[in-house]
PDB file of C-alpha atoms in Angstrom:
ATOM      1  CA  MET A1149      90.795 103.658  71.310  1.00 49.00           C
ATOM      2  CA  LYS A1150      93.104 102.222  73.974  1.00 48.00           C
ATOM      3  CA  LYS A1151      94.972 105.520  74.114  1.00 48.00           C
ATOM      4  CA  ILE A1152      91.693 107.398  74.505  1.00 49.00           C
ATOM      5  CA  PHE A1153      90.684 105.327  77.516  1.00 49.00           C
ATOM      6  CA  THR A1154      94.159 105.760  79.035  1.00 47.00           C
ATOM      7  CA  ILE A1155      93.813 109.534  78.809  1.00 49.00           C
ATOM      8  CA  LEU A1156      90.317 109.320  80.270  1.00 52.00           C
ATOM      9  CA  ILE A1157      91.595 107.462  83.326  1.00 47.00           C
ATOM     10  CA  ILE A1158      94.366 110.036  83.815  1.00 46.00           C
ATOM     11  CA  PHE A1159      91.817 112.837  83.647  1.00 51.00           C
ATOM     12  CA  MET A1160      89.629 111.273  86.335  1.00 52.00           C
ATOM     13  CA  ALA A1161      92.622 110.657  88.610  1.00 44.00           C
ATOM     14  CA  ALA A1162      93.660 114.285  88.242  1.00 47.00           C
ATOM     15  CA  LEU A1163      90.252 115.559  89.294  1.00 48.00           C
ATOM     16  CA  LEU A1164      90.280 113.312  92.355  1.00 45.00           C
ATOM     17  CA  ILE A1165      93.780 114.168  93.541  1.00 39.00           C
ATOM     18  CA  ALA A1166      93.713 117.687  92.842  1.00 42.00           C
ATOM     19  CA  CYS A1167      91.761 112.592  94.734  1.00 40.00           C
ATOM     20  CA  ASN A1168      80.306 116.464 116.555  1.00 31.00           C
ATOM     21  CA  THR A1169      77.275 118.592 116.813  1.00 30.00           C
ATOM     22  CA  THR A1170      78.523 120.829 119.644  1.00 32.00           C
ATOM     23  CA  LYS A1171      79.436 124.311 118.433  1.00 35.00           C
ATOM     24  CA  GLU A1172      82.899 124.846 119.895  1.00 37.00           C
ATOM     25  CA  LYS A1173      84.263 128.310 119.103  1.00 39.00           C
ATOM     26  CA  VAL A1174      87.733 128.361 117.571  1.00 44.00           C
ATOM     27  CA  GLY A1175      89.426 130.897 119.793  1.00 40.00           C
ATOM     28  CA  ASP A1176      92.888 132.398 120.065  1.00 41.00           C
ATOM     29  CA  SER A1177      95.885 130.085 119.687  1.00 38.00           C
ATOM     30  CA  SER A1178      97.838 128.968 122.723  1.00 38.00           C
ATOM     31  CA  LYS A1179     101.093 130.717 123.621  1.00 35.00           C
ATOM     32  CA  ASN A1180     103.070 127.737 122.366  1.00 38.00           C
ATOM     33  CA  ASN A1181     101.242 127.785 119.050  1.00 43.00           C
ATOM     34  CA  GLN A1182     101.710 131.550 118.726  1.00 40.00           C
ATOM     35  CA  ALA A1183     105.457 131.147 119.197  1.00 37.00           C
ATOM     36  CA  ILE A1184     105.585 128.590 116.401  1.00 38.00           C
ATOM     37  CA  GLN A1185     103.584 130.880 114.119  1.00 43.00           C
ATOM     38  CA  GLU A1186     105.784 133.888 114.810  1.00 42.00           C
ATOM     39  CA  SER A1187     108.948 131.936 114.077  1.00 39.00           C
ATOM     40  CA  SER A1188     107.422 130.640 110.847  1.00 41.00           C
ATOM     41  CA  VAL A1189     106.133 133.874 109.376  1.00 41.00           C
ATOM     42  CA  GLY A1190     108.686 136.365 110.692  1.00 41.00           C
ATOM     43  CA  GLU A1191     108.057 139.670 112.435  1.00 41.00           C
ATOM     44  CA  GLU A1192     105.422 141.067 110.105  1.00 41.00           C
ATOM     45  CA  SER A1193     102.730 142.867 112.107  1.00 39.00           C
ATOM     46  CA  LYS A1194      99.086 141.848 111.987  1.00 40.00           C
ATOM     47  CA  GLU A1195      98.071 145.100 110.329  1.00 41.00           C
ATOM     48  CA  GLU A1196     100.685 144.672 107.617  1.00 44.00           C
ATOM     49  CA  SER A1197      99.778 141.029 106.951  1.00 49.00           C
ATOM     50  CA  LYS A1198      95.999 141.035 106.713  1.00 54.00           C
ATOM     51  CA  PRO A1199      94.157 142.119 103.567  1.00 61.00           C
ATOM     52  CA  ALA A1200      91.350 144.609 103.975  1.00 62.00           C
ATOM     53  CA  GLY A1201      87.699 143.746 103.592  1.00 87.00           C
ATOM     54  CA  LEU A1202      86.117 140.381 102.893  1.00 94.00           C
ATOM     55  CA  CYS A1203      89.405 138.603 102.088  1.00 95.00           C
ATOM     56  CA  TYR A1204      90.551 138.678 105.718  1.00 94.00           C
ATOM     57  CA  ASN A1205      90.748 135.171 107.214  1.00 96.00           C
ATOM     58  CA  PRO A1206      93.517 134.242 109.701  1.00 96.00           C
ATOM     59  CA  TYR A1207      93.114 130.554 108.764  1.00 97.00           C
ATOM     60  CA  PHE A1208      94.053 131.416 105.197  1.00 97.00           C
ATOM     61  CA  PRO A1209      96.287 134.477 105.631  1.00 96.00           C
ATOM     62  CA  VAL A1210      96.739 136.244 102.308  1.00 95.00           C
ATOM     63  CA  LYS A1211     100.093 137.968 102.817  1.00 93.00           C
ATOM     64  CA  PRO A1212     102.187 139.715 100.180  1.00 93.00           C
ATOM     65  CA  ASN A1213     105.916 138.944  99.950  1.00 94.00           C
ATOM     66  CA  THR A1214     105.399 135.591 101.708  1.00 97.00           C
ATOM     67  CA  THR A1215     105.948 132.096 100.306  1.00 98.00           C
ATOM     68  CA  TRP A1216     104.511 128.814 101.585  1.00 98.00           C
ATOM     69  CA  THR A1217     106.442 125.690 100.528  1.00 98.00           C
ATOM     70  CA  TYR A1218     104.708 122.300 100.497  1.00 97.00           C
ATOM     71  CA  ARG A1219     105.795 118.726  99.858  1.00 96.00           C
ATOM     72  CA  VAL A1220     103.406 116.345  98.071  1.00 92.00           C
ATOM     73  CA  HIS A1221     103.657 112.567  98.506  1.00 92.00           C
ATOM     74  CA  CYS A1222     101.644 110.828  95.779  1.00 84.00           C
ATOM     75  CA  PRO A1223     100.332 107.260  95.529  1.00 81.00           C
ATOM     76  CA  GLY A1224     103.190 105.088  94.354  1.00 78.00           C
ATOM     77  CA  GLY A1225     105.803 106.976  96.365  1.00 75.00           C
ATOM     78  CA  ASP A1226     106.571 109.933  94.104  1.00 81.00           C
ATOM     79  CA  ASP A1227     107.348 113.212  95.929  1.00 90.00           C
ATOM     80  CA  TYR A1228     107.591 116.776  94.684  1.00 91.00           C
ATOM     81  CA  GLU A1229     107.443 120.292  96.123  1.00 95.00           C
ATOM     82  CA  TYR A1230     105.468 123.369  95.184  1.00 95.00           C
ATOM     83  CA  THR A1231     105.177 126.930  96.481  1.00 97.00           C
ATOM     84  CA  SER A1232     102.172 129.148  97.103  1.00 97.00           C
ATOM     85  CA  SER A1233     102.268 132.972  97.141  1.00 97.00           C
ATOM     86  CA  PHE A1234      99.779 135.813  96.687  1.00 97.00           C
ATOM     87  CA  SER A1235      99.452 138.910  94.529  1.00 95.00           C
ATOM     88  CA  GLY A1236      96.788 141.328  93.334  1.00 95.00           C
ATOM     89  CA  ILE A1237      95.345 141.504  96.855  1.00 95.00           C
ATOM     90  CA  ASN A1238      92.386 143.833  97.342  1.00 93.00           C
ATOM     91  CA  GLU A1239      89.159 143.957  99.342  1.00 91.00           C
ATOM     92  CA  LYS A1240      87.276 141.424  97.214  1.00 94.00           C
ATOM     93  CA  SER A1241      89.808 139.226  95.414  1.00 96.00           C
ATOM     94  CA  PHE A1242      93.389 138.011  95.150  1.00 96.00           C
ATOM     95  CA  VAL A1243      95.523 135.684  93.035  1.00 96.00           C
ATOM     96  CA  GLU A1244      97.334 132.629  94.400  1.00 96.00           C
ATOM     97  CA  LYS A1245     100.356 131.526  92.383  1.00 95.00           C
ATOM     98  CA  LEU A1246     101.269 127.818  92.558  1.00 93.00           C
ATOM     99  CA  ILE A1247     104.710 126.913  91.247  1.00 94.00           C
ATOM    100  CA  SER A1248     106.681 123.670  90.975  1.00 90.00           C
ATOM    101  CA  SER A1249     109.302 122.351  88.582  1.00 86.00           C
ATOM    102  CA  GLU A1250     106.428 120.964  86.465  1.00 77.00           C
ATOM    103  CA  PHE A1251     103.773 123.703  86.499  1.00 81.00           C
ATOM    104  CA  LEU A1252     102.858 127.324  87.139  1.00 87.00           C
ATOM    105  CA  ILE A1253      99.210 128.135  87.876  1.00 87.00           C
ATOM    106  CA  ASP A1254      97.430 131.360  88.792  1.00 91.00           C
ATOM    107  CA  VAL A1255      94.360 130.606  90.931  1.00 91.00           C
ATOM    108  CA  ASN A1256      91.786 133.404  91.106  1.00 94.00           C
ATOM    109  CA  TRP A1257      90.049 133.751  94.473  1.00 96.00           C
ATOM    110  CA  LEU A1258      86.938 135.816  95.214  1.00 97.00           C
ATOM    111  CA  CYS A1259      85.908 137.020  98.690  1.00 97.00           C
ATOM    112  CA  ASN A1260      82.328 137.462  99.869  1.00 96.00           C
ATOM    113  CA  ASN A1261      80.376 137.551 103.123  1.00 96.00           C
ATOM    114  CA  ASP A1262      80.279 133.748 103.297  1.00 97.00           C
ATOM    115  CA  GLY A1263      84.022 133.201 102.778  1.00 97.00           C
ATOM    116  CA  LEU A1264      86.582 132.521 100.049  1.00 97.00           C
ATOM    117  CA  VAL A1265      85.980 130.715  96.757  1.00 96.00           C
ATOM    118  CA  GLN A1266      88.051 129.890  93.686  1.00 93.00           C
ATOM    119  CA  SER A1267      86.222 131.232  90.652  1.00 91.00           C
ATOM    120  CA  ASP A1268      87.715 128.378  88.598  1.00 87.00           C
ATOM    121  CA  TYR A1269      87.871 124.772  89.786  1.00 85.00           C
ATOM    122  CA  SER A1270      91.571 124.267  90.393  1.00 74.00           C
ATOM    123  CA  GLU A1271      93.602 121.220  91.378  1.00 62.00           C
ATOM    124  CA  LEU A1272      97.286 120.542  91.015  1.00 38.00           C
ATOM    125  CA  PRO A1273      97.812 119.865  87.313  1.00 45.00           C
ATOM    126  CA  PHE A1274      98.288 116.476  85.811  1.00 35.00           C
ATOM    127  CA  GLU A1275     101.210 115.520  83.621  1.00 33.00           C
ATOM    128  CA  GLY A1276     102.053 113.541  80.502  1.00 35.00           C
ATOM    129  CA  GLU A1277      99.469 113.068  77.758  1.00 39.00           C
ATOM    130  CA  SER A1278      96.830 115.041  79.667  1.00 44.00           C
ATOM    131  CA  GLU A1279      98.608 118.364  79.104  1.00 54.00           C
ATOM    132  CA  GLY A1280      96.340 119.079  76.121  1.00 59.00           C
ATOM    133  CA  PHE A1281      93.134 119.346  78.144  1.00 66.00           C
ATOM    134  CA  GLU A1282      91.259 122.650  78.021  1.00 73.00           C
ATOM    135  CA  ILE A1283      89.196 122.949  81.191  1.00 77.00           C
ATOM    136  CA  THR A1284      86.452 125.532  81.689  1.00 85.00           C
ATOM    137  CA  THR A1285      84.513 126.223  84.885  1.00 89.00           C
ATOM    138  CA  GLU A1286      80.930 126.808  83.802  1.00 90.00           C
ATOM    139  CA  SER A1287      79.479 127.620  87.231  1.00 93.00           C
ATOM    140  CA  TYR A1288      80.109 127.379  90.968  1.00 94.00           C
ATOM    141  CA  GLU A1289      78.168 127.652  94.219  1.00 96.00           C
ATOM    142  CA  GLY A1290      79.253 128.046  97.843  1.00 96.00           C
ATOM    143  CA  VAL A1291      82.743 128.700  99.158  1.00 97.00           C
ATOM    144  CA  ILE A1292      85.982 126.772  99.570  1.00 96.00           C
ATOM    145  CA  LEU A1293      86.682 128.225 103.033  1.00 98.00           C
ATOM    146  CA  PRO A1294      84.046 129.843 105.284  1.00 98.00           C
ATOM    147  CA  SER A1295      84.390 133.320 106.773  1.00 97.00           C
ATOM    148  CA  TYR A1296      86.463 133.638 109.956  1.00 96.00           C
ATOM    149  CA  ASP A1297      83.443 133.826 112.302  1.00 96.00           C
ATOM    150  CA  GLN A1298      82.194 130.435 111.061  1.00 97.00           C
ATOM    151  CA  TRP A1299      85.298 128.448 112.038  1.00 98.00           C
ATOM    152  CA  VAL A1300      83.538 126.494 114.774  1.00 97.00           C
ATOM    153  CA  VAL A1301      83.459 122.746 115.342  1.00 98.00           C
ATOM    154  CA  GLY A1302      80.319 121.371 113.728  1.00 98.00           C
ATOM    155  CA  HIS A1303      80.023 124.010 111.009  1.00 98.00           C
ATOM    156  CA  LYS A1304      79.076 122.498 107.625  1.00 98.00           C
ATOM    157  CA  TRP A1305      79.020 123.920 104.119  1.00 98.00           C
ATOM    158  CA  ASP A1306      78.844 122.700 100.525  1.00 98.00           C
ATOM    159  CA  THR A1307      80.832 123.608  97.430  1.00 97.00           C
ATOM    160  CA  LYS A1308      79.675 122.883  93.878  1.00 96.00           C
ATOM    161  CA  TYR A1309      81.354 123.226  90.486  1.00 94.00           C
ATOM    162  CA  LYS A1310      80.215 122.445  86.972  1.00 93.00           C
ATOM    163  CA  VAL A1311      83.262 121.865  84.775  1.00 88.00           C
ATOM    164  CA  GLY A1312      83.640 121.226  81.068  1.00 87.00           C
ATOM    165  CA  ALA A1313      86.746 120.002  79.244  1.00 80.00           C
ATOM    166  CA  THR A1314      87.812 119.041  75.738  1.00 80.00           C
ATOM    167  CA  PHE A1315      90.722 117.043  74.411  1.00 74.00           C
ATOM    168  CA  THR A1316      91.646 116.095  70.853  1.00 72.00           C
ATOM    169  CA  VAL A1317      93.621 112.942  70.119  1.00 66.00           C
ATOM    170  CA  GLU A1318      94.130 111.250  66.768  1.00 66.00           C
ATOM    171  CA  SER A1319      91.738 113.811  65.192  1.00 69.00           C
ATOM    172  CA  GLU A1320      88.955 112.727  67.559  1.00 71.00           C
ATOM    173  CA  GLU A1321      87.605 115.257  70.064  1.00 74.00           C
ATOM    174  CA  MET A1322      86.571 114.131  73.536  1.00 77.00           C
ATOM    175  CA  ALA A1323      84.216 116.270  75.593  1.00 82.00           C
ATOM    176  CA  PHE A1324      83.860 116.004  79.368  1.00 82.00           C
ATOM    177  CA  ASP A1325      81.081 117.438  81.546  1.00 88.00           C
ATOM    178  CA  SER A1326      81.639 117.092  85.282  1.00 88.00           C
ATOM    179  CA  ASP A1327      79.475 117.955  88.269  1.00 93.00           C
ATOM    180  CA  ILE A1328      81.655 118.265  91.363  1.00 92.00           C
ATOM    181  CA  PHE A1329      80.071 118.324  94.815  1.00 95.00           C
ATOM    182  CA  ILE A1330      82.121 118.809  98.004  1.00 96.00           C
ATOM    183  CA  ALA A1331      80.522 118.407 101.452  1.00 98.00           C
ATOM    184  CA  ASN A1332      82.666 119.998 104.185  1.00 98.00           C
ATOM    185  CA  GLU A1333      82.604 119.981 107.991  1.00 98.00           C
ATOM    186  CA  ILE A1334      84.885 121.318 110.726  1.00 98.00           C
ATOM    187  CA  ILE A1335      85.197 118.312 113.010  1.00 98.00           C
ATOM    188  CA  SER A1336      87.855 119.064 115.646  1.00 98.00           C
ATOM    189  CA  ILE A1337      90.627 121.191 117.107  1.00 98.00           C
ATOM    190  CA  GLU A1338      93.724 119.054 117.553  1.00 98.00           C
ATOM    191  CA  PRO A1339      97.549 119.051 117.507  1.00 98.00           C
ATOM    192  CA  VAL A1340      99.338 118.230 114.266  1.00 98.00           C
ATOM    193  CA  THR A1341     103.023 117.785 113.442  1.00 98.00           C
ATOM    194  CA  VAL A1342     104.459 118.441 109.971  1.00 98.00           C
ATOM    195  CA  PRO A1343     107.984 119.304 108.740  1.00 98.00           C
ATOM    196  CA  SER A1344     107.424 123.018 109.471  1.00 98.00           C
ATOM    197  CA  GLY A1345     106.712 122.335 113.155  1.00 97.00           C
ATOM    198  CA  THR A1346     104.156 121.218 115.741  1.00 98.00           C
ATOM    199  CA  TYR A1347     100.898 123.154 116.025  1.00 98.00           C
ATOM    200  CA  THR A1348      98.723 122.604 119.086  1.00 97.00           C
ATOM    201  CA  ASP A1349      95.422 124.072 117.859  1.00 97.00           C
ATOM    202  CA  ALA A1350      94.975 122.983 114.258  1.00 98.00           C
ATOM    203  CA  ILE A1351      91.474 123.056 112.808  1.00 98.00           C
ATOM    204  CA  LYS A1352      90.587 119.790 111.057  1.00 98.00           C
ATOM    205  CA  ILE A1353      88.146 119.883 108.144  1.00 98.00           C
ATOM    206  CA  ASN A1354      86.751 116.695 106.617  1.00 98.00           C
ATOM    207  CA  SER A1355      85.480 116.910 103.035  1.00 97.00           C
ATOM    208  CA  LYS A1356      83.822 114.360 100.778  1.00 97.00           C
ATOM    209  CA  LYS A1357      84.234 115.103  97.086  1.00 94.00           C
ATOM    210  CA  THR A1358      81.926 113.447  94.561  1.00 93.00           C
ATOM    211  CA  ILE A1359      82.577 113.757  90.828  1.00 89.00           C
ATOM    212  CA  ASN A1360      79.893 112.771  88.345  1.00 91.00           C
ATOM    213  CA  GLN A1361      81.263 112.906  84.824  1.00 85.00           C
ATOM    214  CA  GLU A1362      79.837 112.321  81.363  1.00 85.00           C
ATOM    215  CA  THR A1363      82.311 111.709  78.552  1.00 79.00           C
ATOM    216  CA  LYS A1364      81.456 111.937  74.866  1.00 76.00           C
ATOM    217  CA  ILE A1365      83.749 110.094  72.428  1.00 73.00           C
ATOM    218  CA  GLU A1366      83.127 109.283  68.783  1.00 69.00           C
ATOM    219  CA  GLY A1367      79.412 109.915  69.007  1.00 70.00           C
ATOM    220  CA  SER A1368      78.861 107.813  72.126  1.00 76.00           C
ATOM    221  CA  SER A1369      78.806 108.775  75.793  1.00 78.00           C
ATOM    222  CA  MET A1370      79.960 107.189  79.038  1.00 82.00           C
ATOM    223  CA  SER A1371      79.251 108.122  82.645  1.00 85.00           C
ATOM    224  CA  PHE A1372      81.640 107.885  85.582  1.00 82.00           C
ATOM    225  CA  SER A1373      81.279 108.579  89.279  1.00 87.00           C
ATOM    226  CA  ALA A1374      84.110 108.824  91.790  1.00 87.00           C
ATOM    227  CA  VAL A1375      84.396 109.774  95.463  1.00 91.00           C
ATOM    228  CA  SER A1376      87.376 110.939  97.503  1.00 91.00           C
ATOM    229  CA  ASP A1377      87.688 111.677 101.230  1.00 96.00           C
ATOM    230  CA  ILE A1378      89.829 114.671 102.178  1.00 95.00           C
ATOM    231  CA  SER A1379      91.104 115.818 105.581  1.00 98.00           C
ATOM    232  CA  SER A1380      92.732 119.254 105.878  1.00 98.00           C
ATOM    233  CA  TRP A1381      94.395 120.936 108.854  1.00 98.00           C
ATOM    234  CA  TYR A1382      94.572 124.731 109.113  1.00 98.00           C
ATOM    235  CA  VAL A1383      96.409 126.833 111.701  1.00 98.00           C
ATOM    236  CA  GLU A1384      95.540 130.416 112.617  1.00 97.00           C
ATOM    237  CA  GLY A1385      98.171 132.799 111.264  1.00 96.00           C
ATOM    238  CA  ILE A1386      99.712 130.059 109.091  1.00 97.00           C
ATOM    239  CA  GLY A1387      97.032 128.580 106.825  1.00 98.00           C
ATOM    240  CA  LEU A1388      97.002 125.044 105.429  1.00 98.00           C
ATOM    241  CA  VAL A1389      99.624 122.833 107.102  1.00 98.00           C
ATOM    242  CA  LYS A1390      98.485 119.330 106.093  1.00 98.00           C
ATOM    243  CA  LYS A1391      96.099 117.659 103.661  1.00 96.00           C
ATOM    244  CA  VAL A1392      95.325 113.980 103.050  1.00 96.00           C
ATOM    245  CA  SER A1393      93.239 112.960 100.022  1.00 92.00           C
ATOM    246  CA  LYS A1394      92.052 109.340  99.832  1.00 91.00           C
ATOM    247  CA  SER A1395      90.499 107.773  96.743  1.00 81.00           C
ATOM    248  CA  GLU A1396      90.526 104.454  94.915  1.00 77.00           C
ATOM    249  CA  CYS A1397      93.928 105.482  93.532  1.00 75.00           C
ATOM    250  CA  GLY A1398      95.458 105.662  97.030  1.00 84.00           C
ATOM    251  CA  ALA A1399      96.315 108.489  99.425  1.00 89.00           C
ATOM    252  CA  THR A1400      97.978 111.803  98.562  1.00 91.00           C
ATOM    253  CA  LEU A1401      99.683 113.669 101.416  1.00 94.00           C
ATOM    254  CA  VAL A1402     100.490 117.403 101.371  1.00 95.00           C
ATOM    255  CA  GLU A1403     102.599 118.882 104.212  1.00 98.00           C
ATOM    256  CA  LEU A1404     103.901 122.378 104.915  1.00 98.00           C
ATOM    257  CA  LEU A1405     107.702 122.630 104.819  1.00 98.00           C
ATOM    258  CA  SER A1406     108.183 126.330 105.530  1.00 98.00           C
ATOM    259  CA  VAL A1407     106.746 129.852 105.452  1.00 97.00           C
ATOM    260  CA  GLU A1408     109.168 132.610 104.478  1.00 96.00           C
TER     261      GLU A1408
END
């Protein structure tokens, strides 16, 4: 039983990590910011870099033959790097490939009039004993990122997932049912500095993620609730450059190292 509860705690931590009312229009980047973007992404033209149709969003540029490299600093001081790249790009969907020395994940994105959404709830994977989890997204509502015309200070949107998971240990099967609610708001336009450079007009999004989970073990059930606060910074023409996730487990920092 002790091992079961240890795995349960790891599972919750993994879900967490993976833990102004004025409408100010997000306009064109400053000349200084444009220079930084051009040096980061090369000389690819705008027409060559943007996908057609509903998947077009300069704050999350889906470019083929381009790799974003990020460094993750976890609670406790552990660091690792992962890369993000795109394939299968069309007018209504694309695939994001996340790769590190520990994992390889294909994240399926769908594009609609409201923005971009992952059809499966996806966080960076957890390690160790939790590798045996089978996670299924049962339903989702809303978008992860709003459409380009909605990137204004004060814009709010919600994202919901219903996720199920199973894990078998010592011949006992554990079943997890999780309701995940994420409340998002664009709160400011501000400068941000990360290893890849300084960006003068980064868009800051604050998100509050609430996870309500019911766990069934050996004929009994237990309920858990956890909340994490997330701040993300996006730059036009670059995408995500920084992310800070705070929960009871501590703070996880993600920073952009390079775009090639």
